[in-house]
PDB file of C-alpha atoms and ligand atoms in Angstrom:
ATOM      1  CA  MET O  13       0.020   0.241  -0.319  1.00  0.00           C
ATOM      2  CA  ASN O  14       0.920   4.101  -0.973  1.00  0.00           C
ATOM      3  CA  PRO O  15       3.475   4.152   2.725  1.00  0.00           C
ATOM      4  CA  ALA O  16       0.638   7.900   2.790  1.00  0.00           C
ATOM      5  CA  ARG O  17      -2.257   6.212   2.483  1.00  0.00           C
ATOM      6  CA  GLU O  18      -1.315   3.317   4.900  1.00  0.00           C
ATOM      7  CA  ARG O  19       0.080   6.365   6.913  1.00  0.00           C
ATOM      8  CA  LEU O  20      -3.740   8.284   6.873  1.00  0.00           C
ATOM      9  CA  LEU O  21      -5.390   5.165   7.495  1.00  0.00           C
ATOM     10  CA  THR O  22      -3.289   4.345  10.765  1.00  0.00           C
ATOM     11  CA  ASP O  23      -2.148   7.656  12.119  1.00  0.00           C
ATOM     12  CA  GLY O  24      -5.260   9.916  10.784  1.00  0.00           C
ATOM     13  CA  TYR O  25      -2.840  12.219   8.550  1.00  0.00           C
ATOM     14  CA  CYS O  26      -0.038  12.080   6.310  1.00  0.00           C
ATOM     15  CA  THR O  27       1.982  14.802   5.137  1.00  0.00           C
ATOM     16  CA  PHE O  28       3.941  16.352   1.477  1.00  0.00           C
ATOM     17  CA  GLU O  29       5.798  18.677   2.187  1.00  0.00           C
ATOM     18  CA  SER O  30       6.468  22.103  -0.932  1.00  0.00           C
ATOM     19  CA  LEU O  31       2.742  21.182  -2.678  1.00  0.00           C
ATOM     20  CA  LEU O  32       3.021  25.420  -2.989  1.00  0.00           C
ATOM     21  CA  ASP O  33       5.282  26.985  -5.560  1.00  0.00           C
ATOM     22  CA  GLN O  34       6.941  30.155  -4.249  1.00  0.00           C
ATOM     23  CA  CYS O  35       4.967  32.537  -6.489  1.00  0.00           C
ATOM     24  CA  GLN O  36       0.923  29.948  -5.448  1.00  0.00           C
ATOM     25  CA  LEU O  37       2.288  30.888  -1.630  1.00  0.00           C
ATOM     26  CA  GLU O  38       2.287  33.784  -1.696  1.00  0.00           C
ATOM     27  CA  GLN O  39      -0.698  34.870  -3.799  1.00  0.00           C
ATOM     28  CA  VAL O  40      -2.124  33.048  -1.462  1.00  0.00           C
ATOM     29  CA  ARG O  41      -0.077  34.773   1.545  1.00  0.00           C
ATOM     30  CA  ARG O  42      -1.665  37.573   0.200  1.00  0.00           C
ATOM     31  CA  VAL O  43      -5.232  37.187   0.014  1.00  0.00           C
ATOM     32  CA  SER O  44      -4.725  36.580   3.293  1.00  0.00           C
ATOM     33  CA  ASP O  45      -3.266  38.636   5.191  1.00  0.00           C
ATOM     34  CA  ALA O  46      -5.671  40.870   3.516  1.00  0.00           C
ATOM     35  CA  ALA O  47      -8.206  38.249   4.709  1.00  0.00           C
ATOM     36  CA  LEU O  48      -7.045  38.917   8.151  1.00  0.00           C
ATOM     37  CA  GLN O  49      -6.591  42.972   8.332  1.00  0.00           C
ATOM     38  CA  ARG O  50     -10.447  42.954   7.638  1.00  0.00           C
ATOM     39  CA  VAL O  51     -10.635  40.513  10.359  1.00  0.00           C
ATOM     40  CA  SER O  52     -12.801  42.535  12.854  1.00  0.00           C
ATOM     41  CA  SER O  53     -11.922  42.139  17.025  1.00  0.00           C
ATOM     42  CA  ALA O  54     -14.746  40.936  18.460  1.00  0.00           C
ATOM     43  CA  HIS O  55     -14.613  38.222  15.420  1.00  0.00           C
ATOM     44  CA  ARG O  56     -10.978  37.595  17.656  1.00  0.00           C
ATOM     45  CA  LYS O  57     -12.010  37.278  20.559  1.00  0.00           C
ATOM     46  CA  GLU O  58     -15.092  34.935  20.015  1.00  0.00           C
ATOM     47  CA  ASN O  59     -11.858  32.755  18.429  1.00  0.00           C
ATOM     48  CA  LYS O  60      -9.277  33.082  21.047  1.00  0.00           C
ATOM     49  CA  SER O  61      -8.303  29.343  20.767  1.00  0.00           C
ATOM     50  CA  GLN O  62      -9.201  28.552  17.318  1.00  0.00           C
ATOM     51  CA  GLY O  63      -7.276  31.882  15.801  1.00  0.00           C
ATOM     52  CA  SER O  64      -8.681  34.001  12.863  1.00  0.00           C
ATOM     53  CA  LEU O  65     -11.364  30.918  11.943  1.00  0.00           C
ATOM     54  CA  ILE O  66     -11.689  33.369   8.626  1.00  0.00           C
ATOM     55  CA  ASN O  67     -14.583  31.809   6.294  1.00  0.00           C
ATOM     56  CA  ILE O  68     -12.233  30.798   3.184  1.00  0.00           C
ATOM     57  CA  SER O  69     -14.940  30.324   0.731  1.00  0.00           C
ATOM     58  CA  ASP O  70     -15.809  33.543   1.584  1.00  0.00           C
ATOM     59  CA  HIS O  71     -13.136  35.200  -0.457  1.00  0.00           C
ATOM     60  CA  PRO O  72     -12.994  33.864  -4.002  1.00  0.00           C
ATOM     61  CA  GLY O  73      -8.981  34.431  -4.219  1.00  0.00           C
ATOM     62  CA  TYR O  74      -8.582  31.044  -2.501  1.00  0.00           C
ATOM     63  CA  ALA O  75      -9.688  29.031  -5.117  1.00  0.00           C
ATOM     64  CA  ASP O  76      -6.852  28.523  -6.566  1.00  0.00           C
ATOM     65  CA  LEU O  77      -5.837  27.737  -3.302  1.00  0.00           C
ATOM     66  CA  ILE O  78      -9.272  24.919  -3.025  1.00  0.00           C
ATOM     67  CA  GLY O  79      -8.467  23.580  -6.717  1.00  0.00           C
ATOM     68  CA  ASN O  80      -5.260  23.000  -7.016  1.00  0.00           C
ATOM     69  CA  ALA O  81      -3.463  20.647  -9.130  1.00  0.00           C
ATOM     70  CA  SER O  82      -1.183  19.104  -6.318  1.00  0.00           C
ATOM     71  CA  ALA O  83      -3.691  19.460  -4.084  1.00  0.00           C
ATOM     72  CA  ARG O  84      -5.628  17.263  -6.520  1.00  0.00           C
ATOM     73  CA  GLU O  85      -2.333  15.049  -7.052  1.00  0.00           C
ATOM     74  CA  VAL O  86      -2.418  13.809  -4.328  1.00  0.00           C
ATOM     75  CA  PHE O  87      -6.072  13.631  -3.171  1.00  0.00           C
ATOM     76  CA  ARG O  88      -5.270  10.861  -7.024  1.00  0.00           C
ATOM     77  CA  SER O  89      -2.659   8.906  -5.004  1.00  0.00           C
ATOM     78  CA  LEU O  90      -3.585   8.300  -1.693  1.00  0.00           C
ATOM     79  CA  GLY O  91      -7.192   7.070  -3.832  1.00  0.00           C
ATOM     80  CA  PHE O  92      -9.364   9.456  -3.723  1.00  0.00           C
ATOM     81  CA  ALA O  93     -10.840   9.299  -7.095  1.00  0.00           C
ATOM     82  CA  ASN O  94     -13.334  11.728  -6.028  1.00  0.00           C
ATOM     83  CA  PRO O  95     -13.144  13.994  -3.486  1.00  0.00           C
ATOM     84  CA  CYS O  96     -15.366  17.262  -2.958  1.00  0.00           C
ATOM     85  CA  PHE O  97     -14.520  20.762  -0.649  1.00  0.00           C
ATOM     86  CA  SER O  98     -16.721  21.084   1.285  1.00  0.00           C
ATOM     87  CA  SER O  99     -15.440  23.680   3.800  1.00  0.00           C
ATOM     88  CA  GLY O 100     -12.044  25.291   4.451  1.00  0.00           C
ATOM     89  CA  TYR O 101     -10.621  27.903   7.418  1.00  0.00           C
ATOM     90  CA  LEU O 102      -7.827  30.389   7.826  1.00  0.00           C
ATOM     91  CA  ILE O 103      -6.136  30.190  10.853  1.00  0.00           C
ATOM     92  CA  SER O 104      -3.659  31.872  12.409  1.00  0.00           C
ATOM     93  CA  LYS O 105      -2.978  32.629  15.679  1.00  0.00           C
ATOM     94  CA  PRO O 106      -1.650  35.919  17.505  1.00  0.00           C
ATOM     95  CA  PRO O 107       1.845  35.278  19.490  1.00  0.00           C
ATOM     96  CA  GLY O 108       1.114  34.320  23.488  1.00  0.00           C
ATOM     97  CA  GLY O 109      -3.041  32.894  22.449  1.00  0.00           C
ATOM     98  CA  PRO O 110      -3.357  30.137  24.074  1.00  0.00           C
ATOM     99  CA  ALA O 111      -3.113  25.922  22.720  1.00  0.00           C
ATOM    100  CA  LEU O 112      -5.656  24.803  21.169  1.00  0.00           C
ATOM    101  CA  PHE O 113      -8.763  22.939  23.090  1.00  0.00           C
ATOM    102  CA  TRP O 114      -8.422  19.305  21.309  1.00  0.00           C
ATOM    103  CA  HIS O 115     -11.364  18.276  19.365  1.00  0.00           C
ATOM    104  CA  GLN O 116     -11.880  15.596  16.497  1.00  0.00           C
ATOM    105  CA  ASP O 117     -13.312  17.385  13.796  1.00  0.00           C
ATOM    106  CA  TRP O 118     -15.828  14.313  12.518  1.00  0.00           C
ATOM    107  CA  TRP O 119     -18.914  15.257  13.734  1.00  0.00           C
ATOM    108  CA  GLY O 120     -20.698  11.544  11.699  1.00  0.00           C
ATOM    109  CA  TRP O 121     -20.060   9.949  14.061  1.00  0.00           C
ATOM    110  CA  ASP O 122     -23.502   8.306  14.127  1.00  0.00           C
ATOM    111  CA  ASP O 123     -23.392   6.477  11.334  1.00  0.00           C
ATOM    112  CA  PRO O 124     -21.830   3.041  10.537  1.00  0.00           C
ATOM    113  CA  LEU O 125     -19.553   4.308   7.803  1.00  0.00           C
ATOM    114  CA  SER O 126     -16.964   6.330  10.870  1.00  0.00           C
ATOM    115  CA  TYR O 127     -16.290   2.633  12.023  1.00  0.00           C
ATOM    116  CA  SER O 128     -15.469   1.470   8.551  1.00  0.00           C
ATOM    117  CA  ASP O 129     -11.355   1.740   7.170  1.00  0.00           C
ATOM    118  CA  GLN O 130     -12.674   4.181   4.511  1.00  0.00           C
ATOM    119  CA  ILE O 131     -11.990   7.920   5.424  1.00  0.00           C
ATOM    120  CA  ALA O 132     -15.063  10.229   4.651  1.00  0.00           C
ATOM    121  CA  GLN O 133     -13.406  13.018   5.454  1.00  0.00           C
ATOM    122  CA  VAL O 134      -9.679  14.285   5.053  1.00  0.00           C
ATOM    123  CA  PHE O 135      -8.223  18.243   6.152  1.00  0.00           C
ATOM    124  CA  PHE O 136      -6.082  18.942   4.415  1.00  0.00           C
ATOM    125  CA  MET O 137      -3.245  20.948   5.716  1.00  0.00           C
ATOM    126  CA  TYR O 138      -1.499  23.909   4.166  1.00  0.00           C
ATOM    127  CA  TYR O 139       1.062  25.400   5.999  1.00  0.00           C
ATOM    128  CA  LEU O 140       1.524  29.206   4.976  1.00  0.00           C
ATOM    129  CA  THR O 141       4.638  29.921   8.175  1.00  0.00           C
ATOM    130  CA  ASP O 142       7.439  27.093   9.556  1.00  0.00           C
ATOM    131  CA  THR O 143       5.858  25.770  12.352  1.00  0.00           C
ATOM    132  CA  THR O 144       7.859  24.137  14.686  1.00  0.00           C
ATOM    133  CA  PRO O 145       6.571  23.467  18.329  1.00  0.00           C
ATOM    134  CA  GLN O 146       8.074  26.642  19.264  1.00  0.00           C
ATOM    135  CA  ASN O 147       5.429  28.733  16.974  1.00  0.00           C
ATOM    136  CA  GLY O 148       2.558  26.821  17.914  1.00  0.00           C
ATOM    137  CA  CYS O 149       2.089  24.174  15.847  1.00  0.00           C
ATOM    138  CA  LEU O 150      -0.952  21.467  15.593  1.00  0.00           C
ATOM    139  CA  ARG O 151      -1.081  18.530  18.766  1.00  0.00           C
ATOM    140  CA  ILE O 152      -2.892  15.273  17.497  1.00  0.00           C
ATOM    141  CA  LEU O 153      -2.588  12.164  19.376  1.00  0.00           C
ATOM    142  CA  PRO O 154      -2.042   9.444  16.211  1.00  0.00           C
ATOM    143  CA  GLY O 155      -4.137   5.979  15.847  1.00  0.00           C
ATOM    144  CA  SER O 156      -7.262   8.567  18.120  1.00  0.00           C
ATOM    145  CA  HIS O 157      -9.868   8.269  15.192  1.00  0.00           C
ATOM    146  CA  ARG O 158      -9.816   4.118  15.302  1.00  0.00           C
ATOM    147  CA  ARG O 159      -9.568   3.663  19.103  1.00  0.00           C
ATOM    148  CA  ARG O 160     -10.584   5.483  22.210  1.00  0.00           C
ATOM    149  CA  HIS O 161      -8.557   6.921  24.421  1.00  0.00           C
ATOM    150  CA  SER O 162      -8.763   9.316  27.533  1.00  0.00           C
ATOM    151  CA  LEU O 163      -8.984  12.162  26.267  1.00  0.00           C
ATOM    152  CA  HIS O 164     -12.419  10.755  24.350  1.00  0.00           C
ATOM    153  CA  GLU O 165     -14.145  11.680  27.438  1.00  0.00           C
ATOM    154  CA  ALA O 166     -14.168  14.429  28.233  1.00  0.00           C
ATOM    155  CA  ILE O 167     -14.614  16.353  24.729  1.00  0.00           C
TER     156      ILE O 167
HETATM  157  O1  AKG W 207      -5.407  25.141  14.777  1.00  0.00           O
HETATM  158  C1  AKG W 207      -5.049  24.390  14.208  1.00  0.00           C
HETATM  159  O2  AKG W 207      -3.957  24.371  13.464  1.00  0.00           O
HETATM  160  C2  AKG W 207      -5.629  23.022  13.963  1.00  0.00           C
HETATM  161  C3  AKG W 207      -7.008  23.506  13.295  1.00  0.00           C
HETATM  162  C4  AKG W 207      -7.582  22.351  13.882  1.00  0.00           C
HETATM  163  O3  AKG W 207      -7.976  21.693  14.268  1.00  0.00           O
HETATM  164  C5  AKG W 207      -9.562  22.852  14.325  1.00  0.00           C
HETATM  165  O4  AKG W 207      -9.958  23.952  13.064  1.00  0.00           O
HETATM  166  O5  AKG W 207     -10.719  21.572  13.528  1.00  0.00           O
END
């Protein structure tokens, strides 16, 4: 099996390097910087842990990113024949903000599909700046999409 798909199935994630070329990256950063300028302080206050949480569907400048050819190739290589975009967010966090609370994004636990090998939802994340444990990278619990973890009792 493709190692990335195997990792996605067992650990719940996989990574790919440099999907955007410099020109695409600069374009997305420009659109993102402009969108971030318009976020109200009330919205920031409501989403302290999540960060800016800007709905990219409200910004046509993200159309090329959503339909990005490299991303489509990644999906194809992972065995997704016909992926559909459902939602997307620009997440930018100011320095010193609170950590994001533990959570799962999947919502269909009452559906038997959730207990099969079929992958129903993928969160495709592009990092627009280098992200490290020091500046607030995403924390995950590998395999917690398939196996019970004590934190599941708390969310
Ligand atoms: O903020 C992050 O790094 C992850 C975002 C996330 O998991 C979410 O918003 O559901």
